[in-house]
Amino acid sequence: MTVIRRLRAMSLLPLILLLPAAIQAGAAVPPSAGVAEARTALRDSDACVERGNRGTARASRCYALDYGGYTRTLRVYVPHQRGGPWPLLVVLHGGGGGGGGMEGLTRSGFDRIADRDGLVVVYPDGIGHGWNDGRTDLKSEAVKRGVDDLGYLRALPGLLAQRFPIDPARVYATGISNGGLMSYRLACDAADVYAAVAPVAANLSVELAPACRPPRPVPVLIIDGTDDPIMPWDGGAVRVLWMTRGDVLSAPATFARWRALDGCGPARADAEVDAVPDDQTSFIVHRASCAGSEVTLYEVRGGGHTWPQGVPYLGPRIVGRVSAEFDANQVVWDFLRRYRLPR
């Protein structure tokens, strides 16, 4: 119980945990208020499950909207500069977490990038602190209830565009763990909405991999640690403490699967980089060029179930090491920003 109490207290949980059903990231609304395709306007709210990190001059704001019979909450960070239309980056938390926790886990790095480069960043809250990422054996509230997260995240950019000047050709997704697997699902089944994705600490699930048939080459950046104790680099069962959460491909097999889907040429590897010897990690970048796309794998040697240069939310015995070798926020954005939906 000591570990569980600590996990809840952190509010930065990119783990796939089984939380009590009473703790929900979105409250159900009366059936008359909406069905699977019901959508309502974005409105101010104070019901986000976690506060956003206040590491920037301005804080993100909490909003709510109704979709699929649930009130969905989300934190939104808008750049201080005027103008637009802006790109949109959807940042998905891991299982057991929330949007505000994800903002904190990344040290508000995407918010600072937003102020510098001009983009809107959204940190949605999953129902029951998780996402229905396509694993049928994931024992989460989102899966048990059959939550239509795919439909919701497909609709979200358009709903946000009613309030903010968003460029529909430059919509991107990233996320860690359960949020990373949900990013893969968006690349597979929402390639007409999301121009590119960047999953972190996540491999393709064995269920999604054979079913994934995007209608176009989707640029994908993968960041995985070789010593991840939860999402195994070599594939197999996802393990959280004593629980299993479905099976995934290995990181190399995930990289190979996306290269095949995108019709890429041969992969090539850069030289190993160890810029911070004291952190006990290093990294190698594997790249494959495709027609109008790219698939890239950051192999973080010695890295764990963590966000490089992010918050060390739990001890290394539970989640592994946090690499200090590169800023994952900047690497993710530098990759995604190069792409837009084809006309």
mmCIF file of C-alpha atoms in Angstrom:
data_model
loop_
_atom_site.group_PDB
_atom_site.id
_atom_site.type_symbol
_atom_site.label_atom_id
_atom_site.label_comp_id
_atom_site.label_asym_id
_atom_site.label_seq_id
_atom_site.Cartn_x
_atom_site.Cartn_y
_atom_site.Cartn_z
ATOM 1 C CA MET A 1 0.000 0.000 0.000
ATOM 2 C CA THR A 2 2.981 2.344 0.561
ATOM 3 C CA VAL A 3 3.798 2.296 -3.161
ATOM 4 C CA ILE A 4 0.177 2.926 -4.197
ATOM 5 C CA ARG A 5 -0.121 5.887 -1.822
ATOM 6 C CA ARG A 6 3.067 7.334 -3.241
ATOM 7 C CA LEU A 7 1.843 6.887 -6.804
ATOM 8 C CA ARG A 8 -1.387 8.731 -6.091
ATOM 9 C CA ALA A 9 0.415 11.500 -4.256
ATOM 10 C CA MET A 10 2.783 12.215 -7.104
ATOM 11 C CA SER A 11 -0.009 13.142 -9.586
ATOM 12 C CA LEU A 12 2.573 12.348 -12.284
ATOM 13 C CA LEU A 13 1.707 8.805 -13.223
ATOM 14 C CA PRO A 14 2.644 7.609 -16.684
ATOM 15 C CA LEU A 15 1.994 4.068 -15.467
ATOM 16 C CA ILE A 16 -0.837 1.738 -16.409
ATOM 17 C CA LEU A 17 -2.371 1.292 -12.965
ATOM 18 C CA LEU A 18 -5.631 -0.205 -11.814
ATOM 19 C CA LEU A 19 -7.281 2.646 -9.947
ATOM 20 C CA PRO A 20 -10.590 2.571 -8.089
ATOM 21 C CA ALA A 21 -13.592 3.078 -10.347
ATOM 22 C CA ALA A 22 -14.667 5.995 -8.198
ATOM 23 C CA ILE A 23 -11.679 8.037 -9.354
ATOM 24 C CA GLN A 24 -12.602 9.249 -12.827
ATOM 25 C CA ALA A 25 -11.059 11.780 -15.156
ATOM 26 C CA GLY A 26 -14.467 12.718 -16.493
ATOM 27 C CA ALA A 27 -17.889 12.506 -14.943
ATOM 28 C CA ALA A 28 -20.710 10.828 -16.822
ATOM 29 C CA VAL A 29 -23.445 13.112 -18.070
ATOM 30 C CA PRO A 30 -27.099 12.115 -18.308
ATOM 31 C CA PRO A 31 -27.885 9.903 -21.326
ATOM 32 C CA SER A 32 -30.153 12.584 -22.728
ATOM 33 C CA ALA A 33 -27.189 14.955 -22.865
ATOM 34 C CA GLY A 34 -25.389 13.068 -25.574
ATOM 35 C CA VAL A 35 -24.733 9.866 -27.441
ATOM 36 C CA ALA A 36 -21.584 8.575 -29.140
ATOM 37 C CA GLU A 37 -21.372 11.479 -31.577
ATOM 38 C CA ALA A 38 -22.615 14.244 -29.280
ATOM 39 C CA ARG A 39 -20.293 17.256 -29.195
ATOM 40 C CA THR A 40 -20.652 20.540 -27.377
ATOM 41 C CA ALA A 41 -18.642 23.730 -27.230
ATOM 42 C CA LEU A 42 -15.562 24.142 -25.089
ATOM 43 C CA ARG A 43 -16.267 25.863 -21.780
ATOM 44 C CA ASP A 44 -14.245 27.041 -18.802
ATOM 45 C CA SER A 45 -14.010 24.543 -15.963
ATOM 46 C CA ASP A 46 -12.313 23.921 -12.634
ATOM 47 C CA ALA A 47 -12.764 20.146 -12.774
ATOM 48 C CA CYS A 48 -9.466 19.025 -14.324
ATOM 49 C CA VAL A 49 -8.173 16.064 -12.334
ATOM 50 C CA GLU A 50 -4.758 17.642 -11.720
ATOM 51 C CA ARG A 51 -3.368 21.147 -11.647
ATOM 52 C CA GLY A 52 -1.013 22.159 -14.401
ATOM 53 C CA ASN A 53 2.619 22.899 -13.632
ATOM 54 C CA ARG A 54 3.238 26.584 -13.034
ATOM 55 C CA GLY A 55 6.786 26.590 -14.330
ATOM 56 C CA THR A 56 5.989 29.230 -16.939
ATOM 57 C CA ALA A 57 4.978 32.868 -16.692
ATOM 58 C CA ARG A 58 1.365 31.903 -17.342
ATOM 59 C CA ALA A 59 -0.506 28.768 -16.365
ATOM 60 C CA SER A 60 -2.513 26.491 -18.596
ATOM 61 C CA ARG A 61 -6.301 26.766 -18.261
ATOM 62 C CA CYS A 62 -8.812 24.038 -17.547
ATOM 63 C CA TYR A 63 -11.723 23.501 -19.945
ATOM 64 C CA ALA A 64 -14.482 20.947 -20.365
ATOM 65 C CA LEU A 65 -16.689 19.657 -23.163
ATOM 66 C CA ASP A 66 -19.210 16.853 -23.536
ATOM 67 C CA TYR A 67 -18.495 13.909 -25.778
ATOM 68 C CA GLY A 68 -19.834 10.370 -25.926
ATOM 69 C CA GLY A 69 -21.854 10.631 -22.713
ATOM 70 C CA TYR A 70 -18.967 12.003 -20.634
ATOM 71 C CA THR A 71 -17.779 15.405 -19.581
ATOM 72 C CA ARG A 72 -14.199 15.516 -20.801
ATOM 73 C CA THR A 73 -11.743 17.824 -19.067
ATOM 74 C CA LEU A 74 -8.488 19.124 -20.501
ATOM 75 C CA ARG A 75 -5.799 21.680 -19.846
ATOM 76 C CA VAL A 76 -4.891 24.064 -22.686
ATOM 77 C CA TYR A 77 -1.832 26.279 -23.022
ATOM 78 C CA VAL A 78 -2.052 29.104 -25.564
ATOM 79 C CA PRO A 79 1.058 31.082 -26.592
ATOM 80 C CA HIS A 80 1.389 34.634 -25.312
ATOM 81 C CA GLN A 81 1.873 36.025 -28.809
ATOM 82 C CA ARG A 82 -1.023 36.995 -31.008
ATOM 83 C CA GLY A 83 -1.579 35.552 -34.434
ATOM 84 C CA GLY A 84 -2.195 32.130 -35.866
ATOM 85 C CA PRO A 85 -3.303 29.865 -37.218
ATOM 86 C CA TRP A 86 -1.128 27.821 -34.850
ATOM 87 C CA PRO A 87 -0.124 24.168 -34.834
ATOM 88 C CA LEU A 88 -1.798 21.991 -32.184
ATOM 89 C CA LEU A 89 0.084 19.474 -30.041
ATOM 90 C CA VAL A 90 -1.995 16.906 -28.105
ATOM 91 C CA VAL A 91 0.038 15.526 -25.167
ATOM 92 C CA LEU A 92 -1.367 12.294 -23.687
ATOM 93 C CA HIS A 93 -0.641 11.171 -20.136
ATOM 94 C CA GLY A 94 0.118 7.611 -19.110
ATOM 95 C CA GLY A 95 -2.291 5.266 -17.355
ATOM 96 C CA GLY A 96 -3.048 6.405 -13.821
ATOM 97 C CA GLY A 97 -2.191 10.011 -14.606
ATOM 98 C CA GLY A 98 -3.865 13.155 -15.846
ATOM 99 C CA GLY A 99 -3.284 16.093 -18.129
ATOM 100 C CA GLY A 100 -1.920 18.372 -15.425
ATOM 101 C CA GLY A 101 0.438 15.635 -14.277
ATOM 102 C CA MET A 102 1.692 15.224 -17.828
ATOM 103 C CA GLU A 103 2.318 18.953 -18.040
ATOM 104 C CA GLY A 104 4.362 18.642 -14.866
ATOM 105 C CA LEU A 105 6.187 15.484 -15.954
ATOM 106 C CA THR A 106 7.485 17.330 -19.028
ATOM 107 C CA ARG A 107 8.482 20.284 -16.817
ATOM 108 C CA SER A 108 6.153 22.511 -18.869
ATOM 109 C CA GLY A 109 8.686 22.243 -21.665
ATOM 110 C CA PHE A 110 6.041 22.234 -24.379
ATOM 111 C CA ASP A 111 4.499 25.393 -22.862
ATOM 112 C CA ARG A 112 7.808 27.226 -23.158
ATOM 113 C CA ILE A 113 8.174 25.996 -26.735
ATOM 114 C CA ALA A 114 4.643 27.271 -27.385
ATOM 115 C CA ASP A 115 5.586 30.761 -26.244
ATOM 116 C CA ARG A 116 8.735 30.711 -28.335
ATOM 117 C CA ASP A 117 7.460 29.137 -31.566
ATOM 118 C CA GLY A 118 3.705 29.708 -31.439
ATOM 119 C CA LEU A 119 1.569 26.604 -30.926
ATOM 120 C CA VAL A 120 -1.385 25.470 -28.823
ATOM 121 C CA VAL A 121 -0.689 22.614 -26.396
ATOM 122 C CA VAL A 122 -3.513 20.518 -24.940
ATOM 123 C CA TYR A 123 -3.229 18.018 -22.081
ATOM 124 C CA PRO A 124 -6.484 16.001 -22.011
ATOM 125 C CA ASP A 125 -7.670 13.877 -19.080
ATOM 126 C CA GLY A 126 -8.504 10.268 -19.883
ATOM 127 C CA ILE A 127 -11.617 8.658 -18.410
ATOM 128 C CA GLY A 128 -10.590 6.749 -15.278
ATOM 129 C CA HIS A 129 -7.058 8.139 -15.709
ATOM 130 C CA GLY A 130 -6.418 6.144 -18.879
ATOM 131 C CA TRP A 131 -6.956 5.742 -22.611
ATOM 132 C CA ASN A 132 -8.695 3.066 -24.647
ATOM 133 C CA ASP A 133 -5.623 2.440 -26.799
ATOM 134 C CA GLY A 134 -6.783 -0.772 -28.491
ATOM 135 C CA ARG A 135 -5.594 -3.369 -25.973
ATOM 136 C CA THR A 136 -8.686 -5.369 -25.074
ATOM 137 C CA ASP A 137 -6.972 -6.925 -22.047
ATOM 138 C CA LEU A 138 -6.096 -3.566 -20.511
ATOM 139 C CA LYS A 139 -8.035 -3.581 -17.239
ATOM 140 C CA SER A 140 -8.808 0.115 -17.147
ATOM 141 C CA GLU A 141 -12.015 2.095 -16.806
ATOM 142 C CA ALA A 142 -11.673 3.393 -20.355
ATOM 143 C CA VAL A 143 -11.581 -0.156 -21.748
ATOM 144 C CA LYS A 144 -14.212 -1.590 -19.400
ATOM 145 C CA ARG A 145 -16.641 1.168 -20.371
ATOM 146 C CA GLY A 146 -15.775 1.055 -24.061
ATOM 147 C CA VAL A 147 -14.900 4.760 -24.032
ATOM 148 C CA ASP A 148 -14.592 6.137 -27.559
ATOM 149 C CA ASP A 149 -11.231 7.826 -27.090
ATOM 150 C CA LEU A 150 -10.458 7.457 -30.776
ATOM 151 C CA GLY A 151 -13.605 9.385 -31.722
ATOM 152 C CA TYR A 152 -12.976 11.970 -29.014
ATOM 153 C CA LEU A 153 -9.372 12.639 -30.008
ATOM 154 C CA ARG A 154 -10.364 12.754 -33.687
ATOM 155 C CA ALA A 155 -12.966 15.409 -32.864
ATOM 156 C CA LEU A 156 -10.870 17.371 -30.362
ATOM 157 C CA PRO A 157 -8.830 19.499 -32.815
ATOM 158 C CA GLY A 158 -12.002 20.711 -34.513
ATOM 159 C CA LEU A 159 -13.629 21.486 -31.189
ATOM 160 C CA LEU A 160 -10.592 23.455 -30.038
ATOM 161 C CA ALA A 161 -10.561 25.320 -33.345
ATOM 162 C CA GLN A 162 -13.916 26.840 -32.377
ATOM 163 C CA ARG A 163 -12.079 28.768 -29.642
ATOM 164 C CA PHE A 164 -8.458 29.030 -30.837
ATOM 165 C CA PRO A 165 -6.892 29.746 -34.280
ATOM 166 C CA ILE A 166 -5.586 26.250 -35.089
ATOM 167 C CA ASP A 167 -4.108 25.096 -38.381
ATOM 168 C CA PRO A 168 -5.855 21.775 -39.204
ATOM 169 C CA ALA A 169 -2.910 20.680 -41.350
ATOM 170 C CA ARG A 170 -0.526 20.859 -38.372
ATOM 171 C CA VAL A 171 -2.076 18.700 -35.645
ATOM 172 C CA TYR A 172 0.252 16.336 -33.771
ATOM 173 C CA ALA A 173 0.155 13.853 -30.884
ATOM 174 C CA THR A 174 2.684 12.628 -28.374
ATOM 175 C CA GLY A 175 2.381 10.755 -25.096
ATOM 176 C CA ILE A 176 4.024 8.381 -22.680
ATOM 177 C CA SER A 177 3.174 4.739 -21.942
ATOM 178 C CA ASN A 178 -0.635 4.346 -22.284
ATOM 179 C CA GLY A 179 -0.616 7.792 -23.914
ATOM 180 C CA GLY A 180 2.116 6.647 -26.283
ATOM 181 C CA LEU A 181 0.093 3.602 -27.299
ATOM 182 C CA MET A 182 -2.885 5.898 -27.873
ATOM 183 C CA SER A 183 -0.639 8.011 -30.126
ATOM 184 C CA TYR A 184 0.061 4.912 -32.218
ATOM 185 C CA ARG A 185 -3.681 4.320 -32.492
ATOM 186 C CA LEU A 186 -4.167 7.862 -33.767
ATOM 187 C CA ALA A 187 -1.481 7.282 -36.396
ATOM 188 C CA CYS A 188 -3.254 4.101 -37.482
ATOM 189 C CA ASP A 189 -6.875 5.278 -37.387
ATOM 190 C CA ALA A 190 -6.795 9.091 -37.479
ATOM 191 C CA ALA A 191 -4.106 9.800 -40.061
ATOM 192 C CA ASP A 192 -6.497 12.232 -41.735
ATOM 193 C CA VAL A 193 -6.426 14.392 -38.582
ATOM 194 C CA TYR A 194 -2.932 13.927 -37.092
ATOM 195 C CA ALA A 195 0.004 14.813 -39.331
ATOM 196 C CA ALA A 196 2.631 12.992 -37.233
ATOM 197 C CA VAL A 197 3.034 11.317 -33.830
ATOM 198 C CA ALA A 198 5.793 10.778 -31.262
ATOM 199 C CA PRO A 199 5.180 7.964 -28.720
ATOM 200 C CA VAL A 200 7.518 7.770 -25.711
ATOM 201 C CA ALA A 201 8.103 4.633 -23.614
ATOM 202 C CA ALA A 202 5.601 2.742 -25.772
ATOM 203 C CA ASN A 203 5.689 -0.035 -28.372
ATOM 204 C CA LEU A 204 2.937 -1.142 -30.728
ATOM 205 C CA SER A 205 0.590 -3.616 -29.064
ATOM 206 C CA VAL A 206 0.326 -7.084 -30.612
ATOM 207 C CA GLU A 207 -3.381 -6.372 -31.188
ATOM 208 C CA LEU A 208 -2.956 -3.055 -32.979
ATOM 209 C CA ALA A 209 0.116 -3.946 -35.064
ATOM 210 C CA PRO A 210 -1.568 -6.300 -37.596
ATOM 211 C CA ALA A 211 -4.707 -4.141 -37.834
ATOM 212 C CA CYS A 212 -2.867 -0.878 -38.448
ATOM 213 C CA ARG A 213 -3.326 0.260 -42.053
ATOM 214 C CA PRO A 214 -3.031 4.060 -42.261
ATOM 215 C CA PRO A 215 -4.138 5.492 -45.626
ATOM 216 C CA ARG A 216 -0.874 7.407 -46.024
ATOM 217 C CA PRO A 217 2.708 7.288 -44.716
ATOM 218 C CA VAL A 218 2.639 8.739 -41.193
ATOM 219 C CA PRO A 219 5.845 10.233 -39.760
ATOM 220 C CA VAL A 220 6.580 8.520 -36.429
ATOM 221 C CA LEU A 221 9.207 9.301 -33.787
ATOM 222 C CA ILE A 222 9.709 6.594 -31.143
ATOM 223 C CA ILE A 223 11.663 7.171 -27.909
ATOM 224 C CA ASP A 224 12.232 3.965 -25.899
ATOM 225 C CA GLY A 225 14.576 2.938 -23.105
ATOM 226 C CA THR A 226 16.463 -0.350 -23.280
ATOM 227 C CA ASP A 227 16.111 -0.842 -19.499
ATOM 228 C CA ASP A 228 12.398 -0.014 -19.272
ATOM 229 C CA PRO A 229 10.998 -2.342 -16.564
ATOM 230 C CA ILE A 230 7.371 -1.740 -17.620
ATOM 231 C CA MET A 231 7.308 -1.476 -21.431
ATOM 232 C CA PRO A 232 9.887 -4.106 -22.426
ATOM 233 C CA TRP A 233 12.396 -3.088 -25.082
ATOM 234 C CA ASP A 234 12.479 -6.706 -26.271
ATOM 235 C CA GLY A 235 8.678 -7.005 -26.346
ATOM 236 C CA GLY A 236 6.305 -9.221 -24.400
ATOM 237 C CA ALA A 237 4.032 -8.479 -21.467
ATOM 238 C CA VAL A 238 3.663 -4.937 -20.153
ATOM 239 C CA ARG A 239 4.203 -5.259 -16.396
ATOM 240 C CA VAL A 240 3.287 -2.760 -13.679
ATOM 241 C CA LEU A 241 4.443 -4.069 -10.331
ATOM 242 C CA TRP A 242 2.551 -7.382 -10.045
ATOM 243 C CA MET A 243 0.086 -6.719 -12.870
ATOM 244 C CA THR A 244 0.275 -7.361 -16.609
ATOM 245 C CA ARG A 245 -1.307 -5.095 -19.199
ATOM 246 C CA GLY A 246 -1.249 -6.866 -22.546
ATOM 247 C CA ASP A 247 1.600 -7.706 -24.901
ATOM 248 C CA VAL A 248 3.618 -5.415 -27.146
ATOM 249 C CA LEU A 249 6.105 -5.803 -29.956
ATOM 250 C CA SER A 250 9.743 -5.085 -29.252
ATOM 251 C CA ALA A 251 11.030 -1.578 -29.928
ATOM 252 C CA PRO A 252 13.038 -2.774 -32.980
ATOM 253 C CA ALA A 253 9.963 -4.648 -34.300
ATOM 254 C CA THR A 254 7.796 -1.544 -33.781
ATOM 255 C CA PHE A 255 10.364 0.503 -35.703
ATOM 256 C CA ALA A 256 10.413 -2.121 -38.469
ATOM 257 C CA ARG A 257 6.608 -2.277 -38.637
ATOM 258 C CA TRP A 258 6.321 1.474 -39.169
ATOM 259 C CA ARG A 259 9.081 1.422 -41.772
ATOM 260 C CA ALA A 260 7.102 -1.205 -43.679
ATOM 261 C CA LEU A 261 3.837 0.736 -43.346
ATOM 262 C CA ASP A 262 5.481 3.921 -44.615
ATOM 263 C CA GLY A 263 7.398 2.220 -47.424
ATOM 264 C CA CYS A 264 10.747 3.398 -46.069
ATOM 265 C CA GLY A 265 14.222 2.669 -47.292
ATOM 266 C CA PRO A 266 16.868 0.898 -45.208
ATOM 267 C CA ALA A 267 17.417 2.073 -41.661
ATOM 268 C CA ARG A 268 20.652 3.730 -40.659
ATOM 269 C CA ALA A 269 22.071 4.408 -37.214
ATOM 270 C CA ASP A 270 23.930 7.483 -36.006
ATOM 271 C CA ALA A 271 26.925 7.203 -33.718
ATOM 272 C CA GLU A 272 26.214 6.590 -30.037
ATOM 273 C CA VAL A 273 26.031 9.777 -27.963
ATOM 274 C CA ASP A 274 27.009 9.962 -24.295
ATOM 275 C CA ALA A 275 27.018 13.662 -23.537
ATOM 276 C CA VAL A 276 26.273 13.232 -19.810
ATOM 277 C CA PRO A 277 28.378 10.289 -18.590
ATOM 278 C CA ASP A 278 27.146 10.561 -14.990
ATOM 279 C CA ASP A 279 23.523 9.675 -15.851
ATOM 280 C CA GLN A 280 24.373 6.065 -16.832
ATOM 281 C CA THR A 281 22.531 6.401 -20.142
ATOM 282 C CA SER A 282 23.447 7.086 -23.748
ATOM 283 C CA PHE A 283 21.474 7.047 -26.976
ATOM 284 C CA ILE A 284 21.579 6.005 -30.611
ATOM 285 C CA VAL A 285 19.265 7.468 -33.235
ATOM 286 C CA HIS A 286 17.994 5.056 -35.900
ATOM 287 C CA ARG A 287 16.491 6.731 -38.959
ATOM 288 C CA ALA A 288 14.627 5.618 -42.063
ATOM 289 C CA SER A 289 13.606 7.962 -44.856
ATOM 290 C CA CYS A 290 10.353 7.394 -46.707
ATOM 291 C CA ALA A 291 8.435 9.144 -49.457
ATOM 292 C CA GLY A 292 7.232 12.296 -47.713
ATOM 293 C CA SER A 293 7.724 10.752 -44.286
ATOM 294 C CA GLU A 294 10.294 9.526 -41.786
ATOM 295 C CA VAL A 295 10.409 6.903 -39.049
ATOM 296 C CA THR A 296 12.931 7.506 -36.273
ATOM 297 C CA LEU A 297 13.797 5.501 -33.166
ATOM 298 C CA TYR A 298 15.723 6.949 -30.240
ATOM 299 C CA GLU A 299 17.301 3.959 -28.506
ATOM 300 C CA VAL A 300 17.984 5.259 -24.991
ATOM 301 C CA ARG A 301 20.554 2.829 -23.645
ATOM 302 C CA GLY A 302 20.048 2.385 -19.926
ATOM 303 C CA GLY A 303 16.880 4.493 -20.024
ATOM 304 C CA GLY A 304 13.698 3.496 -18.228
ATOM 305 C CA HIS A 305 9.950 4.112 -18.363
ATOM 306 C CA THR A 306 10.605 7.812 -18.254
ATOM 307 C CA TRP A 307 10.613 11.071 -20.211
ATOM 308 C CA PRO A 308 14.201 12.133 -21.053
ATOM 309 C CA GLN A 309 15.051 15.204 -18.966
ATOM 310 C CA GLY A 310 11.585 14.932 -17.431
ATOM 311 C CA VAL A 311 10.630 14.670 -13.773
ATOM 312 C CA PRO A 312 11.929 11.511 -12.008
ATOM 313 C CA TYR A 313 8.451 10.735 -10.715
ATOM 314 C CA LEU A 314 9.354 7.438 -9.031
ATOM 315 C CA GLY A 315 12.535 5.639 -8.020
ATOM 316 C CA PRO A 316 14.692 3.826 -10.582
ATOM 317 C CA ARG A 317 13.792 0.434 -9.104
ATOM 318 C CA ILE A 318 10.199 0.960 -10.227
ATOM 319 C CA VAL A 319 10.492 2.928 -13.484
ATOM 320 C CA GLY A 320 14.186 2.905 -14.346
ATOM 321 C CA ARG A 321 16.499 5.812 -15.062
ATOM 322 C CA VAL A 322 15.629 9.253 -16.428
ATOM 323 C CA SER A 323 18.090 10.068 -19.199
ATOM 324 C CA ALA A 324 19.703 13.504 -19.118
ATOM 325 C CA GLU A 325 21.195 13.038 -22.593
ATOM 326 C CA PHE A 326 18.600 15.059 -24.506
ATOM 327 C CA ASP A 327 15.478 17.135 -23.987
ATOM 328 C CA ALA A 328 12.582 14.948 -25.172
ATOM 329 C CA ASN A 329 10.294 17.989 -25.450
ATOM 330 C CA GLN A 330 12.581 19.671 -27.963
ATOM 331 C CA VAL A 331 13.357 16.442 -29.851
ATOM 332 C CA VAL A 332 9.651 15.656 -30.186
ATOM 333 C CA TRP A 333 8.760 19.135 -31.384
ATOM 334 C CA ASP A 334 11.685 19.376 -33.807
ATOM 335 C CA PHE A 335 10.515 16.139 -35.423
ATOM 336 C CA LEU A 336 6.779 16.848 -35.533
ATOM 337 C CA ARG A 337 6.971 20.435 -36.750
ATOM 338 C CA ARG A 338 8.490 19.372 -40.072
ATOM 339 C CA TYR A 339 5.284 17.692 -41.208
ATOM 340 C CA ARG A 340 1.775 18.703 -42.215
ATOM 341 C CA LEU A 341 -1.170 16.828 -43.605
ATOM 342 C CA PRO A 342 -0.970 16.411 -47.372
ATOM 343 C CA ARG A 343 -3.400 18.529 -49.340
#
